[in-house]
PDB file of C-alpha atoms in Angstrom:
ATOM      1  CA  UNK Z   1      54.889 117.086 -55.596  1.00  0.00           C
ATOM      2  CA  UNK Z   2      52.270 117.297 -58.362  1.00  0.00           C
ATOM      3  CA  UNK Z   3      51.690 120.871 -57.507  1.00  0.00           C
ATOM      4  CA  UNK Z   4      55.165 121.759 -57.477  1.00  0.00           C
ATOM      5  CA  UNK Z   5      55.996 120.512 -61.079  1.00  0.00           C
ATOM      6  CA  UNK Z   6      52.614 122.681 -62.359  1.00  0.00           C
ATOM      7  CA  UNK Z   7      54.126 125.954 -60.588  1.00  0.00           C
ATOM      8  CA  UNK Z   8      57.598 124.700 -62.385  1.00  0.00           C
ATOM      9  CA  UNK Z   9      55.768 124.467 -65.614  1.00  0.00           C
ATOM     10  CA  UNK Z  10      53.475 127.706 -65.148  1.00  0.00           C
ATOM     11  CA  UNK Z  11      56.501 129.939 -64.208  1.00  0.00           C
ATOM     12  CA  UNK Z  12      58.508 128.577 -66.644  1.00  0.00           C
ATOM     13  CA  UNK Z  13      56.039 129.166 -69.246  1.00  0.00           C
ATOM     14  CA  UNK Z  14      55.900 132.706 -67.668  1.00  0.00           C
ATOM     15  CA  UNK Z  15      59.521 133.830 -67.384  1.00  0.00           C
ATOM     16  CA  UNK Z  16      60.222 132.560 -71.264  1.00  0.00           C
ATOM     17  CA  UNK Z  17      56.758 134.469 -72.483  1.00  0.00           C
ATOM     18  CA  UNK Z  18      58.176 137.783 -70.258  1.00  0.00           C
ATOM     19  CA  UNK Z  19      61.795 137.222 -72.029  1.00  0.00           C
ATOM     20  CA  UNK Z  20      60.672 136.552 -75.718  1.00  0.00           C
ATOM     21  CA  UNK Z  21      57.778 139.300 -75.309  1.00  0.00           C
ATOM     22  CA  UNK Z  22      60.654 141.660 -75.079  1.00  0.00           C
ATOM     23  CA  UNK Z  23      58.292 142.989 -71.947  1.00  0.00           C
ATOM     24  CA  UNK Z  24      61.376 142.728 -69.503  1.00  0.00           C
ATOM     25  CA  UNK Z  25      63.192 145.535 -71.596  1.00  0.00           C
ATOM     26  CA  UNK Z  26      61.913 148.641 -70.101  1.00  0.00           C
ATOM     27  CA  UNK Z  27      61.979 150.849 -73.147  1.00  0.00           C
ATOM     28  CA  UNK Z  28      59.519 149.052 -74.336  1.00  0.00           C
ATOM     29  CA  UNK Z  29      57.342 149.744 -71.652  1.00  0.00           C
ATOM     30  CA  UNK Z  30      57.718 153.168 -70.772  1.00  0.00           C
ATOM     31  CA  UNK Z  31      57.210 153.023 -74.931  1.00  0.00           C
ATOM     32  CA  UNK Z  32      53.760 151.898 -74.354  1.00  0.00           C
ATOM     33  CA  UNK Z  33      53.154 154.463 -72.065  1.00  0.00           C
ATOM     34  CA  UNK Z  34      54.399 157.452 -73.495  1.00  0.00           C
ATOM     35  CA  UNK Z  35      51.745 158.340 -75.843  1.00  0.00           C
ATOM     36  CA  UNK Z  36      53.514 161.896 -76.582  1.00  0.00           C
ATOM     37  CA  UNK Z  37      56.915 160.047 -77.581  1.00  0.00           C
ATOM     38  CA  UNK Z  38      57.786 156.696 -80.125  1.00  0.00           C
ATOM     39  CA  UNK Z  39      54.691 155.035 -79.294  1.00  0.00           C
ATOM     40  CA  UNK Z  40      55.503 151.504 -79.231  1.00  0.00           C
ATOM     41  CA  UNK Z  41      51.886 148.745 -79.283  1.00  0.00           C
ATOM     42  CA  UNK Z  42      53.839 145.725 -78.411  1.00  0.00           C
ATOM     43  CA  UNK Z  43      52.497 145.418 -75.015  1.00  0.00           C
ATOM     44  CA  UNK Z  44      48.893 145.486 -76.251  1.00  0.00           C
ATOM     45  CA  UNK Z  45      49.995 142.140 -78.526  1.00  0.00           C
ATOM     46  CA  UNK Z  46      51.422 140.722 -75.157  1.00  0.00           C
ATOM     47  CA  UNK Z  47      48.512 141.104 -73.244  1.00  0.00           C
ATOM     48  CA  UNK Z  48      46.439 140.251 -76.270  1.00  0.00           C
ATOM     49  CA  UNK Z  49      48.181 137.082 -76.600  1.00  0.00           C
ATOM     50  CA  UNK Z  50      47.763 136.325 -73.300  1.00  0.00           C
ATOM     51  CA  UNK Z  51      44.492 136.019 -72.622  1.00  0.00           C
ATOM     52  CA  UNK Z  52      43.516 134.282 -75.139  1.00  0.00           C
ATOM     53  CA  UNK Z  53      44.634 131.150 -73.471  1.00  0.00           C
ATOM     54  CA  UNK Z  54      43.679 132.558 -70.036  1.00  0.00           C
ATOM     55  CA  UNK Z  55      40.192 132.972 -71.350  1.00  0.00           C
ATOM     56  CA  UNK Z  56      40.036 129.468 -72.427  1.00  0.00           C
ATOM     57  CA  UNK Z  57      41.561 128.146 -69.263  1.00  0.00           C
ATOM     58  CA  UNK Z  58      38.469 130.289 -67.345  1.00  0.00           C
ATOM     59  CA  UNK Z  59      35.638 128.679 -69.328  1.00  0.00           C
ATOM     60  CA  UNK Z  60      37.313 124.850 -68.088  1.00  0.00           C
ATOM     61  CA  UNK Z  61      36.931 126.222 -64.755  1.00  0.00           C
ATOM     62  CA  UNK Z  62      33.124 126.601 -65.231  1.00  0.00           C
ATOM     63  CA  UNK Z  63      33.016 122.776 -66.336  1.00  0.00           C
ATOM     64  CA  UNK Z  64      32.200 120.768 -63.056  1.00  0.00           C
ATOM     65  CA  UNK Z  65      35.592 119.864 -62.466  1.00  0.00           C
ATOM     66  CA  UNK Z  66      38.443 119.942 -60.052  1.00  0.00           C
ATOM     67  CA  UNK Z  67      41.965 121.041 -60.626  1.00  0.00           C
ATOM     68  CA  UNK Z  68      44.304 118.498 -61.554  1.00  0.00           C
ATOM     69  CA  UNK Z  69      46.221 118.448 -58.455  1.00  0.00           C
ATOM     70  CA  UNK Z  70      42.742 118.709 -56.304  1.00  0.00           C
ATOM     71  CA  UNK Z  71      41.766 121.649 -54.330  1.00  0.00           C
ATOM     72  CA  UNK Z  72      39.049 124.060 -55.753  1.00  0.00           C
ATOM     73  CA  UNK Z  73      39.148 126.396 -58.396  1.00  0.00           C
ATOM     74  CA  UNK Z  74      39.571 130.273 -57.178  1.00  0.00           C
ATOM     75  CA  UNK Z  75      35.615 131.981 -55.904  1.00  0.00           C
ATOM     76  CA  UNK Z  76      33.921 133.673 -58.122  1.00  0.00           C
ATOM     77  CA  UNK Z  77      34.256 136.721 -59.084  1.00  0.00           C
ATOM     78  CA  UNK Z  78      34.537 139.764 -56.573  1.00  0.00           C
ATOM     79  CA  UNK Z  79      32.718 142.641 -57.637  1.00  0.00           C
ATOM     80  CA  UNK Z  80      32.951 144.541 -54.879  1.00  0.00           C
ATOM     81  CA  UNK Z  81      34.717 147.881 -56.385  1.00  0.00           C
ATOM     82  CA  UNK Z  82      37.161 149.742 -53.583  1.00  0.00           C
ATOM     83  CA  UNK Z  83      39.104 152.811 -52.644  1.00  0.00           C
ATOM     84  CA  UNK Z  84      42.492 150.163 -51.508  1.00  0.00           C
ATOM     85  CA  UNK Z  85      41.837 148.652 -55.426  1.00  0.00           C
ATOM     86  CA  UNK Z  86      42.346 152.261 -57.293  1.00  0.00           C
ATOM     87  CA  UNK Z  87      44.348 153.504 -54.883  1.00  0.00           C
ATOM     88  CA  UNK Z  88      47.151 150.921 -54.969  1.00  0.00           C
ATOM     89  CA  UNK Z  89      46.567 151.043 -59.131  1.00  0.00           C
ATOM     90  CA  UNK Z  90      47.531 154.201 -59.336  1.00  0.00           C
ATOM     91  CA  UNK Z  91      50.739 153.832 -56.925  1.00  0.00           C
ATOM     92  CA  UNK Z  92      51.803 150.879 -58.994  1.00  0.00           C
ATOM     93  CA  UNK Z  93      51.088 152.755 -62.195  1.00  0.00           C
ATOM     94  CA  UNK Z  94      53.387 155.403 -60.895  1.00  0.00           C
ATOM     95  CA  UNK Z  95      56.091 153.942 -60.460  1.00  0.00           C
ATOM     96  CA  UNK Z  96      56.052 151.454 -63.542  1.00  0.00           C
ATOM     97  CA  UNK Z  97      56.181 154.298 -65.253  1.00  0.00           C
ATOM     98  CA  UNK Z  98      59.409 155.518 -63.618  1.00  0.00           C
ATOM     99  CA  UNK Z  99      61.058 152.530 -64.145  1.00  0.00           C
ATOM    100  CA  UNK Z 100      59.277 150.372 -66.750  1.00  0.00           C
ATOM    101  CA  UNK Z 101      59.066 147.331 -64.707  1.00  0.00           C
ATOM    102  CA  UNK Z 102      56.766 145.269 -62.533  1.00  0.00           C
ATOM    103  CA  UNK Z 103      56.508 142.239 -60.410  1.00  0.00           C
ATOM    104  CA  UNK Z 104      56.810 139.726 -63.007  1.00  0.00           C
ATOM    105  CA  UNK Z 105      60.253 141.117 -65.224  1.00  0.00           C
ATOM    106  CA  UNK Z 106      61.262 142.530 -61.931  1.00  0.00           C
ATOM    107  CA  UNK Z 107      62.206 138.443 -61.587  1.00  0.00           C
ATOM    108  CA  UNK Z 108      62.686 137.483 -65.181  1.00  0.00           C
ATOM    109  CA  UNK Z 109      65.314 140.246 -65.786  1.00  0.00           C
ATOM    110  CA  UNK Z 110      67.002 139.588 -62.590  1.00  0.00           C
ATOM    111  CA  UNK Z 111      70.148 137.695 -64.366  1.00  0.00           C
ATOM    112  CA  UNK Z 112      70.849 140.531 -67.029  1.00  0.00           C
ATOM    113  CA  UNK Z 113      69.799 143.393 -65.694  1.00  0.00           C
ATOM    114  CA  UNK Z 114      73.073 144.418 -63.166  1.00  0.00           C
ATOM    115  CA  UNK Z 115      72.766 146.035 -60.295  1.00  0.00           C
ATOM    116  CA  UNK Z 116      69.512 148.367 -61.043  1.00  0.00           C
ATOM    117  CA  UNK Z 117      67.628 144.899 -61.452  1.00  0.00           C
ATOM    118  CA  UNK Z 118      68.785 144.001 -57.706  1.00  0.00           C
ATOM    119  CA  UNK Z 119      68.016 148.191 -56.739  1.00  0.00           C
ATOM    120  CA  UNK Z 120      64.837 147.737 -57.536  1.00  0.00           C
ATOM    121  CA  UNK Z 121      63.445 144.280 -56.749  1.00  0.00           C
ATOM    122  CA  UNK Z 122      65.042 145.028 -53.022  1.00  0.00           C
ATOM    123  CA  UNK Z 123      62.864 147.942 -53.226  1.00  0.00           C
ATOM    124  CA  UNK Z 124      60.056 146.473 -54.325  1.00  0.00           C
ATOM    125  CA  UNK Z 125      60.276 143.732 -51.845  1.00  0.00           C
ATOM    126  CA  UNK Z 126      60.445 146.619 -49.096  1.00  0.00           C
ATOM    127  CA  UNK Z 127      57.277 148.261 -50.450  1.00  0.00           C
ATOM    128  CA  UNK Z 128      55.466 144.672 -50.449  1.00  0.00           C
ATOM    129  CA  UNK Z 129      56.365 144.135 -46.475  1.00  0.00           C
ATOM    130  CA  UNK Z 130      55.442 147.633 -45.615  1.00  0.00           C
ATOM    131  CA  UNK Z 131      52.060 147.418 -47.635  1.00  0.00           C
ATOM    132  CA  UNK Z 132      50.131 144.962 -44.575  1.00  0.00           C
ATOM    133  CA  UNK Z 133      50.781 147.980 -41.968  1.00  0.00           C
ATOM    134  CA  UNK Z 134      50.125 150.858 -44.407  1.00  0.00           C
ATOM    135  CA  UNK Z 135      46.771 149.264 -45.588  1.00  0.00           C
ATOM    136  CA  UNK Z 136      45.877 148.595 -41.865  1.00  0.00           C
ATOM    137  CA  UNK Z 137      46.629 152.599 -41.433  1.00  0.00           C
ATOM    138  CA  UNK Z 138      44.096 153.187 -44.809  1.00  0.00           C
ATOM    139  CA  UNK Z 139      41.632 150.625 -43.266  1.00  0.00           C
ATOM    140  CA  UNK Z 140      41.336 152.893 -39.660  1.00  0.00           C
ATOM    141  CA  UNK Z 141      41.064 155.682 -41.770  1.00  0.00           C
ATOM    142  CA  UNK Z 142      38.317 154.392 -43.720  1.00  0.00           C
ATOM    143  CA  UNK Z 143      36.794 152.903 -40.611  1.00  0.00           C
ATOM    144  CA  UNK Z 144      37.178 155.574 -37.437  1.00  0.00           C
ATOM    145  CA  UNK Z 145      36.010 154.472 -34.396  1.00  0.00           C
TER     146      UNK Z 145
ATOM    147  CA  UNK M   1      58.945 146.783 -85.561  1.00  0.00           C
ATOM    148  CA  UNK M   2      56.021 144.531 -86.578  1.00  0.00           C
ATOM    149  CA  UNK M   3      59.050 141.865 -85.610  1.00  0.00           C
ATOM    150  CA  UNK M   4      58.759 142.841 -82.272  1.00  0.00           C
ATOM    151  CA  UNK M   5      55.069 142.472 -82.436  1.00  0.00           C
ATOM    152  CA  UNK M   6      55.058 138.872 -83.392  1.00  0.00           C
ATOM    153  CA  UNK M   7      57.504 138.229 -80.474  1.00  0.00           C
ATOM    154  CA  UNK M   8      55.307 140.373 -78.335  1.00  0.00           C
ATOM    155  CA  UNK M   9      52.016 138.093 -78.877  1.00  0.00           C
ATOM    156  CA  UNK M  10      53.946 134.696 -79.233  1.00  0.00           C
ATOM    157  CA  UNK M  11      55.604 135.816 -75.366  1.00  0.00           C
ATOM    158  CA  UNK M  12      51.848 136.966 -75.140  1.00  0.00           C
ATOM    159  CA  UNK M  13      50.604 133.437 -75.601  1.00  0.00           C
ATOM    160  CA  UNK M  14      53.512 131.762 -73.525  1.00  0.00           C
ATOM    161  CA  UNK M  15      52.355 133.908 -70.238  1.00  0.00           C
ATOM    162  CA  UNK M  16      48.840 133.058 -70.711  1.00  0.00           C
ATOM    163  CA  UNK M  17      49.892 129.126 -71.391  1.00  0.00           C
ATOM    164  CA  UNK M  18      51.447 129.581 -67.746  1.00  0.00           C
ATOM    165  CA  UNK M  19      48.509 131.195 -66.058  1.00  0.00           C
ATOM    166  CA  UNK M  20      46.026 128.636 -67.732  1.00  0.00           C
ATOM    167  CA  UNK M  21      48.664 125.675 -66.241  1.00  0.00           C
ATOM    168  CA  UNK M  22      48.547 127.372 -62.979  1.00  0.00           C
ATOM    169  CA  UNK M  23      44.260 127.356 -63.019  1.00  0.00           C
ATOM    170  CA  UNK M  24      43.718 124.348 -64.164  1.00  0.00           C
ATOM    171  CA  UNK M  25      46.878 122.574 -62.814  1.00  0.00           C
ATOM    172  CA  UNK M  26      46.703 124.091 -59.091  1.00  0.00           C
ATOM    173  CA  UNK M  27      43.445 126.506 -59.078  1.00  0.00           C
ATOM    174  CA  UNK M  28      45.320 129.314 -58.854  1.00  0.00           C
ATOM    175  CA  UNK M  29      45.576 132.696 -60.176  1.00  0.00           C
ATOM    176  CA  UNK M  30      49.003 133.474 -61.587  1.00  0.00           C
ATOM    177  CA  UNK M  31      49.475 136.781 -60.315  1.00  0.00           C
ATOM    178  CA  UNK M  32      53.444 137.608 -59.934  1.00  0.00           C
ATOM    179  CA  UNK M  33      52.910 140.448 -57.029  1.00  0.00           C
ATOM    180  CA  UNK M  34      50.863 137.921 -54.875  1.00  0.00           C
ATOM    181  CA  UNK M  35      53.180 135.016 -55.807  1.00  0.00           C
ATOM    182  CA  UNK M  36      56.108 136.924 -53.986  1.00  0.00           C
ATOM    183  CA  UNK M  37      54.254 139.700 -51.757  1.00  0.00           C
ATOM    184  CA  UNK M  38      52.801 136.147 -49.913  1.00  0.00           C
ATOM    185  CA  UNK M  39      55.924 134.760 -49.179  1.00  0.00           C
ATOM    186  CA  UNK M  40      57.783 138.164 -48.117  1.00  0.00           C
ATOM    187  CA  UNK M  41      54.495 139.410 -46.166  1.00  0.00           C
ATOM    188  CA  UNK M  42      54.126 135.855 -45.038  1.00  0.00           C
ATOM    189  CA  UNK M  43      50.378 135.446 -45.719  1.00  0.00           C
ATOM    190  CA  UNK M  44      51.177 132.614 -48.493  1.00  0.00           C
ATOM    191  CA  UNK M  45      53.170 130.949 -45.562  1.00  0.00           C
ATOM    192  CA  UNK M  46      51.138 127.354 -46.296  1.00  0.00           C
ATOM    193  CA  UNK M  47      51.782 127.508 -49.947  1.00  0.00           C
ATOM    194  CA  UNK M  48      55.658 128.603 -49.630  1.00  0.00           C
ATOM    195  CA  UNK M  49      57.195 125.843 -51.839  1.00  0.00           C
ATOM    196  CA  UNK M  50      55.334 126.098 -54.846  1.00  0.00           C
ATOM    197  CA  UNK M  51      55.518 130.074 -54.725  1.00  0.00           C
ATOM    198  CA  UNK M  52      59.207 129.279 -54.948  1.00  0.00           C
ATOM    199  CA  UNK M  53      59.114 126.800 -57.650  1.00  0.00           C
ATOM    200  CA  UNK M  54      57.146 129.101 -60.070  1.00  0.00           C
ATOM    201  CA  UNK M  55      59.544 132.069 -59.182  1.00  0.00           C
ATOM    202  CA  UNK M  56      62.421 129.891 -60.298  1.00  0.00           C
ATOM    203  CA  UNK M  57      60.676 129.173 -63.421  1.00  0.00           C
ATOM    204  CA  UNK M  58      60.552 132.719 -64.134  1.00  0.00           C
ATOM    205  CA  UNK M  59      64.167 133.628 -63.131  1.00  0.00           C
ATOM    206  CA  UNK M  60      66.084 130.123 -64.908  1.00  0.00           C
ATOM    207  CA  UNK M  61      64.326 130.116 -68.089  1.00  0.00           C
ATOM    208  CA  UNK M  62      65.729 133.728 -69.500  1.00  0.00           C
ATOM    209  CA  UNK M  63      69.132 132.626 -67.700  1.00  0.00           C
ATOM    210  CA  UNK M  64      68.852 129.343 -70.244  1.00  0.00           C
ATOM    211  CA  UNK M  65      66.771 130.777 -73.002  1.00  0.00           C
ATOM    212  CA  UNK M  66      69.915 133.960 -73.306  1.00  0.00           C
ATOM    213  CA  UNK M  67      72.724 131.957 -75.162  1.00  0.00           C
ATOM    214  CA  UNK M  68      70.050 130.759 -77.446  1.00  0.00           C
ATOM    215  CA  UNK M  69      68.412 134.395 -78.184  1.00  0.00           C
ATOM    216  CA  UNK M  70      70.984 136.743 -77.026  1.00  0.00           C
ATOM    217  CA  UNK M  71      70.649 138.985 -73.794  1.00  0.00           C
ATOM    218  CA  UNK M  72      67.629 141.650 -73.956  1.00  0.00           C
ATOM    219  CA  UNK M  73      68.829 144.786 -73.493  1.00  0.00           C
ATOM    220  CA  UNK M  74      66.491 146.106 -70.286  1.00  0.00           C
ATOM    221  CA  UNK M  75      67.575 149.183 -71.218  1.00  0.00           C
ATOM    222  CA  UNK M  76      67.420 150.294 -67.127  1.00  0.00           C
ATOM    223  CA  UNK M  77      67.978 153.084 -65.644  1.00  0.00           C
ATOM    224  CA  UNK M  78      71.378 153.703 -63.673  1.00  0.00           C
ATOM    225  CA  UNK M  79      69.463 156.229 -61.248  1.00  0.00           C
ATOM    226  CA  UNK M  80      69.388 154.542 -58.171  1.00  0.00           C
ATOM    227  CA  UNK M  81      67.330 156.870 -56.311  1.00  0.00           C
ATOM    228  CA  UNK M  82      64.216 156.808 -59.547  1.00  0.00           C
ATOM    229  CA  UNK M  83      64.574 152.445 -58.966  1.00  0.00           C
ATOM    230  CA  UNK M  84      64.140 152.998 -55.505  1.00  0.00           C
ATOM    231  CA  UNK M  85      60.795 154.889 -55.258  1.00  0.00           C
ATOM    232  CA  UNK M  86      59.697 153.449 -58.447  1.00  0.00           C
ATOM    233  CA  UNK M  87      60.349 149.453 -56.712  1.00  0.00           C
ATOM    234  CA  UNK M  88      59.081 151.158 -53.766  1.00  0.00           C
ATOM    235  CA  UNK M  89      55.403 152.202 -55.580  1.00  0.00           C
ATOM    236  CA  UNK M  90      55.208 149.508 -57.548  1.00  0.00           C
ATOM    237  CA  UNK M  91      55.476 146.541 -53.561  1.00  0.00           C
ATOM    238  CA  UNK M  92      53.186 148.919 -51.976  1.00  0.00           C
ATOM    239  CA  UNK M  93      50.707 149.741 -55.140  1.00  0.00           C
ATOM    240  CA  UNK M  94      50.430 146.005 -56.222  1.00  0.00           C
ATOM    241  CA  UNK M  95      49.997 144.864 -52.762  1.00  0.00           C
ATOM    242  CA  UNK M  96      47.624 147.267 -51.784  1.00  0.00           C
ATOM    243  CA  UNK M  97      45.545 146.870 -55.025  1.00  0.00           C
ATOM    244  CA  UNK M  98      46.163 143.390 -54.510  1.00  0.00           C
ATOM    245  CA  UNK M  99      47.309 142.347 -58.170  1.00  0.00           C
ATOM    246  CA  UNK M 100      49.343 143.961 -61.268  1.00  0.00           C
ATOM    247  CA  UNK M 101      50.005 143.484 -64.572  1.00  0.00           C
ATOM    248  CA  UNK M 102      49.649 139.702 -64.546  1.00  0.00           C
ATOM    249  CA  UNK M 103      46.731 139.463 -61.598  1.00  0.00           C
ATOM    250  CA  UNK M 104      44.514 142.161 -62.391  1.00  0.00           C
ATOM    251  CA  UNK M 105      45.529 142.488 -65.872  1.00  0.00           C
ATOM    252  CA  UNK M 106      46.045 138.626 -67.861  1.00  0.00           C
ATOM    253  CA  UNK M 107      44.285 136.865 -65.675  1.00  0.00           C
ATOM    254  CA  UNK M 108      41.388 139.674 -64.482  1.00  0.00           C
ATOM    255  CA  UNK M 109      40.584 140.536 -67.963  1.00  0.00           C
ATOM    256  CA  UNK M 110      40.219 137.133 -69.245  1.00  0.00           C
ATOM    257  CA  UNK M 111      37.488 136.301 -66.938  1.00  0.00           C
ATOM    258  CA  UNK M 112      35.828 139.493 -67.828  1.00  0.00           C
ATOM    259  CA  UNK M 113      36.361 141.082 -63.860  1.00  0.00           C
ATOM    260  CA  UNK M 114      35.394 144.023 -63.519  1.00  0.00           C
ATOM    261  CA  UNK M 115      38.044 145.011 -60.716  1.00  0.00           C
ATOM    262  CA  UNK M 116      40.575 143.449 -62.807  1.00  0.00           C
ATOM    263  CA  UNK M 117      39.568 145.633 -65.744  1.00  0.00           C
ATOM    264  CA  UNK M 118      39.596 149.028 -63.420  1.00  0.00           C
ATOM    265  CA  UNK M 119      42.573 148.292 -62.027  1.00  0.00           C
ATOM    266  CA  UNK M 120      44.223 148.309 -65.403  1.00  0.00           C
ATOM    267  CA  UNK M 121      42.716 151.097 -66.468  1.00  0.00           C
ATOM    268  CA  UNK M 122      44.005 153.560 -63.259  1.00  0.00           C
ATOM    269  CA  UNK M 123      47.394 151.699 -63.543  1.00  0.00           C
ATOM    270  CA  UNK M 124      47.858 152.574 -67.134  1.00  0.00           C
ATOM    271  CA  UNK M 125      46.724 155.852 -66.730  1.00  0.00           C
ATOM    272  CA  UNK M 126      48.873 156.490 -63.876  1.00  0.00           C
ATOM    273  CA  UNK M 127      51.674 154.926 -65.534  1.00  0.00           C
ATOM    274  CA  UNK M 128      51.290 157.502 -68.619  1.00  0.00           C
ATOM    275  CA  UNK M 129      51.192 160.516 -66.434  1.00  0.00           C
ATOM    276  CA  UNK M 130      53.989 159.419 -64.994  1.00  0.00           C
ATOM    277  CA  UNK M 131      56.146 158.763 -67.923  1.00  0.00           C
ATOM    278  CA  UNK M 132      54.423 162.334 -69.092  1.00  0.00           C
ATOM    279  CA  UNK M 133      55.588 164.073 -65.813  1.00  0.00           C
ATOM    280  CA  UNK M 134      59.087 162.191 -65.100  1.00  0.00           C
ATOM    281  CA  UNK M 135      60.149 162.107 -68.778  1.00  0.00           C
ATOM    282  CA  UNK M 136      58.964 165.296 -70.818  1.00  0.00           C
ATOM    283  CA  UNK M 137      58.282 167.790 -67.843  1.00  0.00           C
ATOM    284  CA  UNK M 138      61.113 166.626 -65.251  1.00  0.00           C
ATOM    285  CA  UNK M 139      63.410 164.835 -67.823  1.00  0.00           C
ATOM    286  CA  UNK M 140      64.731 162.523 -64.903  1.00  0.00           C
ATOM    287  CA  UNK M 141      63.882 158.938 -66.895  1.00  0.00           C
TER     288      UNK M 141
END
């Protein structure tokens, strides 16, 4: 129970930051990224904003102590740098780009955003089942026998 | 404009109060594209509930927090076919990569990782080349 309340209060905290942020309104993001047009910075003050407390939250984890509802914290850091990490980057990039949204205000938008919301989280929700058997397909490539 | 700024790093601040409740609270990373690619690829099968719970978080409290701020205009586009590749990319990109903007990018950069900080860096640039190519050379967004 104690674990669902924190994942209450963390998304909660999340979907207000993504609505107040103005970060669900795609002009806004495609602004950010179109460096030739009306260049807009906000996203640079969201993600600025947000990990500040994120970086404080990381040194606690470094304290020897245990999450409040038990468990571990996440391993350490991977390092290990691979083709499946830029690869999928620059897939997601694309298509943020075309249509200013990811995961996150894909959900937060969902009740004012009419049907092209709905469009596009079904799509996205398509491309996140099919990802397991293309990255097994990438991984035989990588790998041949 | 600097108004939207100030909203920009208080919302900032809000999103990084949620990942730091989801560390400390439940020693998890709050990374939206592994919160729902786990339930719908069924890897997060054991932690279902509270994957749930946080995604209701983030869809209810725009639906309340609307009538007190006004809607946000998300300004989407009504070209079905450009939301369908684009949701399309952005399941099979973040999935692949294994994290997006709130994964690789809040909660990767704030512990200094380095695949946290080159993710951001491809997905940005791809992310202006595409805005580049579909906007100014194709004109389709």
């Amino acid at each position: 129970m104690a674990r669902l309340i924190v994942a209450l209060i963390a998304g909660s905290l999340f979907g207000s930051g993504l609505f107040l942020s103005g970060m669900t309104d795609t002009n806004k993001v495609q602004g950010w990224l179109d460096v030739f047009g009306n260049w807009d910075p906000t996203l640079a003050f969201v993600m600025g904003g947000a990990i500040l407390p994120m970086a404080v939250a990381w040194q606690f984890t470094r304290m020897p102590r245990k999450p409040v509802t038990g468990g571990s914290f996440p391993a350490p850091l991977d390092t290990k740098l691979e083709r499946n990490l830029v690869l999928g980057s620059v897939l997601f990039g694309i298509g943020w780009g075309l249509a200013g949204l990811c995961p996150g205000p894909a959900i937060a938008s969902l009740s004012y955003a009419g049907p092209g919301g709905l469009v596009f989280l079904a799509a996205m929700l398509t491309g996140m089942w099919l990802a397991p058997m293309l990255r097994a397909r990438l991984d035989r490539v990588a790998q041949p026998e | 404009m600097e108004m939207d700024w100030i909203m920009g790093l208080i919302g900032g601040m809000l999103i990084g109060l949620g990942g730091a409740a989801y560390l400390i609270g439940n020693g998890r990373i709050m990374g939206a594209s592994g919160i729902i690619g786990g339930l719908v690829d069924g890897s997060g099968h054991s932690t279902a509930a509270e994957r749930i719970v946080f995604l209701a978080g983030v869809l209810g409290l725009p639906i309340l927090l609307t009538p007190l701020f006004g809607g946000v205009d998300t300004h989407i586009t009504d070209n079905m076919l450009v939301l369908v590749v684009a949701g399309l990319f952005v399941g099979v990109g973040t999935r692949i990569a294994n994290g997006c903007t709130s994964g690789h990018g809040v909660c990767g950069i704030s512990r200094l990782s380095l695949r946290g900080m080159v993710a951001t860096v491809f997905y940005i640039l791809a992310g202006g080349l595409s805005v580049v190519l579909f906007r100014h050379i194709l004109g389709v967004i």
